[in-house]
PDB file of C-alpha atoms in Angstrom:
ATOM      1  CA  GLN A 158     -53.673  27.231  99.291  1.00  0.00           C
ATOM      2  CA  LEU A 159     -50.434  27.485 100.458  1.00  0.00           C
ATOM      3  CA  ALA A 160     -50.194  23.628 100.962  1.00  0.00           C
ATOM      4  CA  THR A 161     -50.988  23.373  97.314  1.00  0.00           C
ATOM      5  CA  ALA A 162     -48.177  25.480  96.179  1.00  0.00           C
ATOM      6  CA  THR A 163     -45.781  23.677  98.389  1.00  0.00           C
ATOM      7  CA  ALA A 164     -46.772  20.289  97.055  1.00  0.00           C
ATOM      8  CA  ASP A 165     -46.641  21.555  93.348  1.00  0.00           C
ATOM      9  CA  ASP A 166     -43.252  23.022  94.016  1.00  0.00           C
ATOM     10  CA  SER A 167     -41.976  19.726  95.395  1.00  0.00           C
ATOM     11  CA  LYS A 168     -43.373  18.042  92.287  1.00  0.00           C
ATOM     12  CA  LYS A 169     -41.411  20.351  90.035  1.00  0.00           C
ATOM     13  CA  THR A 170     -38.200  19.877  92.054  1.00  0.00           C
ATOM     14  CA  SER A 171     -38.362  16.108  91.749  1.00  0.00           C
ATOM     15  CA  ASP A 172     -39.093  16.365  88.352  1.00  0.00           C
ATOM     16  CA  ILE A 173     -35.951  18.456  87.651  1.00  0.00           C
ATOM     17  CA  LEU A 174     -33.995  16.200  89.579  1.00  0.00           C
ATOM     18  CA  VAL A 175     -35.054  13.201  87.887  1.00  0.00           C
ATOM     19  CA  TYR A 176     -34.461  14.636  84.524  1.00  0.00           C
ATOM     20  CA  SER A 177     -31.358  15.935  85.585  1.00  0.00           C
ATOM     21  CA  ASN A 178     -30.364  12.361  86.714  1.00  0.00           C
ATOM     22  CA  VAL A 179     -31.787  11.025  83.011  1.00  0.00           C
ATOM     23  CA  ILE A 180     -29.147  13.571  81.542  1.00  0.00           C
ATOM     24  CA  SER A 181     -26.155  12.512  83.719  1.00  0.00           C
ATOM     25  CA  ARG A 182     -26.918   8.834  82.747  1.00  0.00           C
ATOM     26  CA  GLN A 183     -27.221   9.767  78.942  1.00  0.00           C
ATOM     27  CA  ARG A 184     -23.799  11.373  79.054  1.00  0.00           C
ATOM     28  CA  PHE A 185     -22.519   8.674  81.033  1.00  0.00           C
ATOM     29  CA  ASP A 186     -23.783   6.204  78.576  1.00  0.00           C
ATOM     30  CA  ILE A 187     -22.579   8.221  75.517  1.00  0.00           C
ATOM     31  CA  LEU A 188     -18.994   8.157  77.109  1.00  0.00           C
ATOM     32  CA  ALA A 189     -18.968   4.656  77.215  1.00  0.00           C
ATOM     33  CA  ALA A 190     -20.152   4.372  73.789  1.00  0.00           C
ATOM     34  CA  ILE A 191     -17.470   6.537  72.385  1.00  0.00           C
ATOM     35  CA  LYS A 192     -14.966   4.262  74.369  1.00  0.00           C
ATOM     36  CA  SER A 193     -16.352   1.335  73.066  1.00  0.00           C
ATOM     37  CA  ALA A 194     -16.436   2.355  69.642  1.00  0.00           C
ATOM     38  CA  GLY A 195     -12.783   3.046  69.805  1.00  0.00           C
ATOM     39  CA  THR A 196     -11.849  -0.070  71.360  1.00  0.00           C
ATOM     40  CA  THR A 197     -13.780  -2.064  68.594  1.00  0.00           C
ATOM     41  CA  THR A 198     -12.224  -0.094  65.954  1.00  0.00           C
ATOM     42  CA  VAL A 199      -8.750  -0.655  67.098  1.00  0.00           C
ATOM     43  CA  GLU A 200      -9.635  -4.523  67.192  1.00  0.00           C
ATOM     44  CA  LEU A 201     -11.313  -4.361  63.676  1.00  0.00           C
ATOM     45  CA  CYS A 202      -7.933  -2.775  62.243  1.00  0.00           C
ATOM     46  CA  SER A 203      -5.884  -5.125  64.339  1.00  0.00           C
ATOM     47  CA  ALA A 204      -7.657  -7.949  62.633  1.00  0.00           C
ATOM     48  CA  VAL A 205      -7.360  -6.590  59.105  1.00  0.00           C
ATOM     49  CA  ILE A 206      -3.544  -5.826  59.963  1.00  0.00           C
ATOM     50  CA  ALA A 207      -3.119  -9.174  60.860  1.00  0.00           C
ATOM     51  CA  PHE A 208      -4.537 -10.754  57.801  1.00  0.00           C
ATOM     52  CA  SER A 209      -3.013  -8.050  55.351  1.00  0.00           C
ATOM     53  CA  ILE A 210       0.814  -9.040  56.270  1.00  0.00           C
ATOM     54  CA  PRO A 211       0.528 -12.814  55.550  1.00  0.00           C
ATOM     55  CA  ILE A 212      -1.888 -11.971  52.332  1.00  0.00           C
ATOM     56  CA  GLY A 213       1.141  -9.526  51.404  1.00  0.00           C
ATOM     57  CA  PHE A 214       3.610 -12.232  51.509  1.00  0.00           C
ATOM     58  CA  ILE A 215       1.747 -14.874  49.888  1.00  0.00           C
ATOM     59  CA  THR A 216       0.665 -12.688  46.949  1.00  0.00           C
ATOM     60  CA  ALA A 217       4.860 -12.162  46.718  1.00  0.00           C
ATOM     61  CA  LEU A 218       5.270 -16.110  46.092  1.00  0.00           C
ATOM     62  CA  PRO A 219       5.611 -17.317  42.656  1.00  0.00           C
ATOM     63  CA  ILE A 220       2.029 -19.089  42.639  1.00  0.00           C
ATOM     64  CA  PRO A 221       0.073 -18.680  39.681  1.00  0.00           C
ATOM     65  CA  GLU A 222      -2.624 -16.083  39.811  1.00  0.00           C
ATOM     66  CA  HIS A 223      -5.362 -18.672  39.749  1.00  0.00           C
ATOM     67  CA  VAL A 224      -4.139 -20.597  42.625  1.00  0.00           C
ATOM     68  CA  LEU A 225      -4.009 -17.021  44.472  1.00  0.00           C
ATOM     69  CA  LEU A 226      -7.177 -16.288  43.858  1.00  0.00           C
ATOM     70  CA  PHE A 227      -8.579 -18.920  45.812  1.00  0.00           C
ATOM     71  CA  ILE A 228      -5.935 -18.933  48.707  1.00  0.00           C
ATOM     72  CA  VAL A 229      -6.627 -15.144  49.428  1.00  0.00           C
ATOM     73  CA  SER A 230     -10.407 -14.876  48.947  1.00  0.00           C
ATOM     74  CA  PRO A 231     -11.498 -16.436  51.638  1.00  0.00           C
ATOM     75  CA  LEU A 232      -8.917 -14.785  54.197  1.00  0.00           C
ATOM     76  CA  GLU A 233      -9.785 -11.267  54.265  1.00  0.00           C
ATOM     77  CA  ILE A 234     -12.497  -8.785  52.273  1.00  0.00           C
ATOM     78  CA  THR A 235     -10.607  -5.854  51.647  1.00  0.00           C
ATOM     79  CA  ASN A 236      -7.434  -7.398  50.155  1.00  0.00           C
ATOM     80  CA  ALA A 237      -9.214 -10.283  48.641  1.00  0.00           C
ATOM     81  CA  LEU A 238     -11.474  -7.802  46.610  1.00  0.00           C
ATOM     82  CA  SER A 239      -8.494  -5.762  45.715  1.00  0.00           C
ATOM     83  CA  PHE A 240      -6.453  -8.698  44.369  1.00  0.00           C
ATOM     84  CA  ILE A 241      -9.505  -9.951  42.478  1.00  0.00           C
ATOM     85  CA  SER A 242     -10.160  -6.795  40.999  1.00  0.00           C
ATOM     86  CA  GLN A 243      -6.428  -6.536  39.862  1.00  0.00           C
ATOM     87  CA  SER A 244      -6.053 -10.157  38.481  1.00  0.00           C
ATOM     88  CA  SER A 245      -5.603  -9.946  34.765  1.00  0.00           C
ATOM     89  CA  ASN A 246      -6.153 -13.737  33.594  1.00  0.00           C
ATOM     90  CA  ILE A 247      -9.745 -14.182  34.459  1.00  0.00           C
ATOM     91  CA  THR A 248     -12.778 -12.667  33.112  1.00  0.00           C
ATOM     92  CA  ASN A 249     -15.034  -9.953  34.534  1.00  0.00           C
ATOM     93  CA  VAL A 250     -17.670 -12.551  35.028  1.00  0.00           C
ATOM     94  CA  VAL A 251     -15.471 -14.624  36.734  1.00  0.00           C
ATOM     95  CA  LYS A 252     -13.934 -11.723  38.985  1.00  0.00           C
ATOM     96  CA  LEU A 253     -17.627 -10.969  39.556  1.00  0.00           C
ATOM     97  CA  ALA A 254     -18.404 -14.103  40.959  1.00  0.00           C
ATOM     98  CA  LEU A 255     -15.461 -14.280  43.192  1.00  0.00           C
ATOM     99  CA  CYS A 256     -16.064 -10.788  44.345  1.00  0.00           C
ATOM    100  CA  ALA A 257     -19.804 -11.964  45.285  1.00  0.00           C
ATOM    101  CA  PHE A 258     -18.687 -15.108  47.066  1.00  0.00           C
ATOM    102  CA  THR A 259     -16.280 -12.901  48.958  1.00  0.00           C
ATOM    103  CA  LEU A 260     -18.524 -10.369  50.248  1.00  0.00           C
ATOM    104  CA  GLY A 261     -21.236 -12.840  50.913  1.00  0.00           C
ATOM    105  CA  PHE A 262     -19.010 -15.399  52.777  1.00  0.00           C
ATOM    106  CA  GLY A 263     -17.109 -12.649  54.455  1.00  0.00           C
ATOM    107  CA  GLY A 264     -13.677 -14.034  55.011  1.00  0.00           C
ATOM    108  CA  ILE A 265     -12.031 -15.624  57.643  1.00  0.00           C
ATOM    109  CA  CYS A 266     -11.004 -12.512  59.335  1.00  0.00           C
ATOM    110  CA  VAL A 267     -14.661 -11.537  59.956  1.00  0.00           C
ATOM    111  CA  MET A 268     -15.339 -14.975  61.039  1.00  0.00           C
ATOM    112  CA  LEU A 269     -12.869 -14.839  63.629  1.00  0.00           C
ATOM    113  CA  GLN A 270     -14.161 -11.638  64.969  1.00  0.00           C
ATOM    114  CA  THR A 271     -17.925 -12.934  64.816  1.00  0.00           C
ATOM    115  CA  ALA A 272     -16.655 -16.125  66.692  1.00  0.00           C
ATOM    116  CA  SER A 273     -14.855 -14.085  69.759  1.00  0.00           C
ATOM    117  CA  TYR A 274     -18.329 -12.282  70.096  1.00  0.00           C
ATOM    118  CA  LEU A 275     -20.281 -15.618  69.694  1.00  0.00           C
ATOM    119  CA  PHE A 276     -18.060 -17.825  72.015  1.00  0.00           C
ATOM    120  CA  SER A 277     -18.533 -15.023  74.608  1.00  0.00           C
ATOM    121  CA  LYS A 278     -22.317 -15.482  74.644  1.00  0.00           C
ATOM    122  CA  ARG A 279     -21.556 -19.432  74.604  1.00  0.00           C
ATOM    123  CA  LEU A 280     -23.152 -19.738  71.278  1.00  0.00           C
ATOM    124  CA  SER A 281     -22.209 -22.188  68.575  1.00  0.00           C
ATOM    125  CA  ILE A 282     -20.359 -20.679  65.517  1.00  0.00           C
ATOM    126  CA  VAL A 283     -21.346 -23.482  62.934  1.00  0.00           C
ATOM    127  CA  PRO A 284     -24.579 -22.352  62.127  1.00  0.00           C
ATOM    128  CA  TYR A 285     -23.094 -18.901  61.367  1.00  0.00           C
ATOM    129  CA  LEU A 286     -20.493 -20.608  59.120  1.00  0.00           C
ATOM    130  CA  LYS A 287     -23.156 -22.978  57.310  1.00  0.00           C
ATOM    131  CA  ILE A 288     -25.084 -19.640  56.290  1.00  0.00           C
ATOM    132  CA  LYS A 289     -22.265 -17.409  55.451  1.00  0.00           C
ATOM    133  CA  PHE A 290     -21.036 -20.015  53.090  1.00  0.00           C
ATOM    134  CA  ALA A 291     -24.602 -20.240  51.637  1.00  0.00           C
ATOM    135  CA  VAL A 292     -24.659 -16.798  51.405  1.00  0.00           C
ATOM    136  CA  GLY A 293     -21.427 -16.645  49.501  1.00  0.00           C
ATOM    137  CA  ALA A 294     -22.341 -19.456  47.164  1.00  0.00           C
ATOM    138  CA  ILE A 295     -25.936 -17.933  46.612  1.00  0.00           C
ATOM    139  CA  SER A 296     -24.401 -14.430  45.564  1.00  0.00           C
ATOM    140  CA  SER A 297     -21.773 -16.072  43.338  1.00  0.00           C
ATOM    141  CA  ALA A 298     -24.257 -17.651  41.419  1.00  0.00           C
ATOM    142  CA  ILE A 299     -26.749 -14.790  41.213  1.00  0.00           C
ATOM    143  CA  CYS A 300     -24.314 -11.929  40.395  1.00  0.00           C
ATOM    144  CA  PRO A 301     -22.904 -13.530  36.999  1.00  0.00           C
ATOM    145  CA  LEU A 302     -26.427 -14.448  36.317  1.00  0.00           C
ATOM    146  CA  LEU A 303     -27.690 -10.997  36.465  1.00  0.00           C
ATOM    147  CA  TYR A 304     -24.812  -9.612  34.513  1.00  0.00           C
ATOM    148  CA  TRP A 305     -25.500 -12.119  31.810  1.00  0.00           C
ATOM    149  CA  ILE A 306     -29.403 -10.584  31.719  1.00  0.00           C
ATOM    150  CA  LYS A 307     -28.006  -7.111  31.806  1.00  0.00           C
ATOM    151  CA  CYS A 308     -25.693  -7.955  28.652  1.00  0.00           C
ATOM    152  CA  MET A 309     -28.599  -9.507  26.774  1.00  0.00           C
ATOM    153  CA  PHE A 310     -30.625  -6.167  27.023  1.00  0.00           C
ATOM    154  CA  CYS A 311     -27.633  -3.860  26.193  1.00  0.00           C
TER     155      CYS A 311
END
């Protein structure tokens, strides 16, 4: 009976050690995840700022608005959508199509961030670029169509 109690006690002790080892490993992983998230956030913000500055200079140039739309839209999503929505010389349907393309395509800023990951894994970016362009094109075709259908029933 005494030997059985000792075996049960040692099993409980080993279970506790395994459990505490799992908890300490999880804490370490959580700290690593927090550090990784912080690094990623700084990298993303840096990329957006790196594209915002040239976009600011480009939009200040005396270039016609419709030309600026096609220069700014593929660069960076946030600034592109803001610029498209504030444009006064285009209809809402064209704004919708441009916004849909920009959101589907993702912008060069997003593509460069994705490329850095793909290159680190030794993957080609060409299929990704083809798919993103197709998604942008399909989005820019479908959204105005849905807008037109909605207007038919208003």
